[in-house]
Amino acid sequence: ILLSLFVAIILDNLELDEDLKKLKQV
């Protein structure tokens, strides 16, 4: 269960990073 939570958090962080990069590019 803990592993799944960590994976979900990591995926969310990656998505947020991508969104931030897109915003910075614009």
Tab-separated table of C-alpha atoms in Angstrom:
chain	number	residue	atom	x	y	z
A	1	ILE	CA	0.000	0.000	0.000
A	2	LEU	CA	2.790	2.430	0.916
A	3	LEU	CA	4.569	1.722	-2.373
A	4	SER	CA	1.421	2.534	-4.354
A	5	LEU	CA	1.097	5.839	-2.469
A	6	PHE	CA	4.709	6.749	-3.226
A	7	VAL	CA	4.216	5.933	-6.910
A	8	ALA	CA	1.055	8.050	-7.064
A	9	ILE	CA	2.855	10.979	-5.413
A	10	ILE	CA	5.824	10.662	-7.783
A	11	LEU	CA	3.534	10.559	-10.832
A	12	ASP	CA	1.650	13.620	-9.557
A	13	ASN	CA	4.937	15.460	-9.018
A	14	LEU	CA	6.095	14.626	-12.556
A	15	GLU	CA	2.824	15.889	-14.011
A	16	LEU	CA	3.071	19.093	-11.972
A	17	ASP	CA	6.651	19.613	-13.135
A	18	GLU	CA	5.580	19.228	-16.767
A	19	ASP	CA	2.742	21.725	-16.268
A	20	LEU	CA	5.126	24.217	-14.631
A	21	LYS	CA	7.568	23.863	-17.534
A	22	LYS	CA	4.761	24.523	-20.030
A	23	LEU	CA	3.688	27.622	-18.089
A	24	LYS	CA	7.282	28.883	-17.944
A	25	GLN	CA	7.698	28.365	-21.702
A	26	VAL	CA	4.572	30.471	-22.317
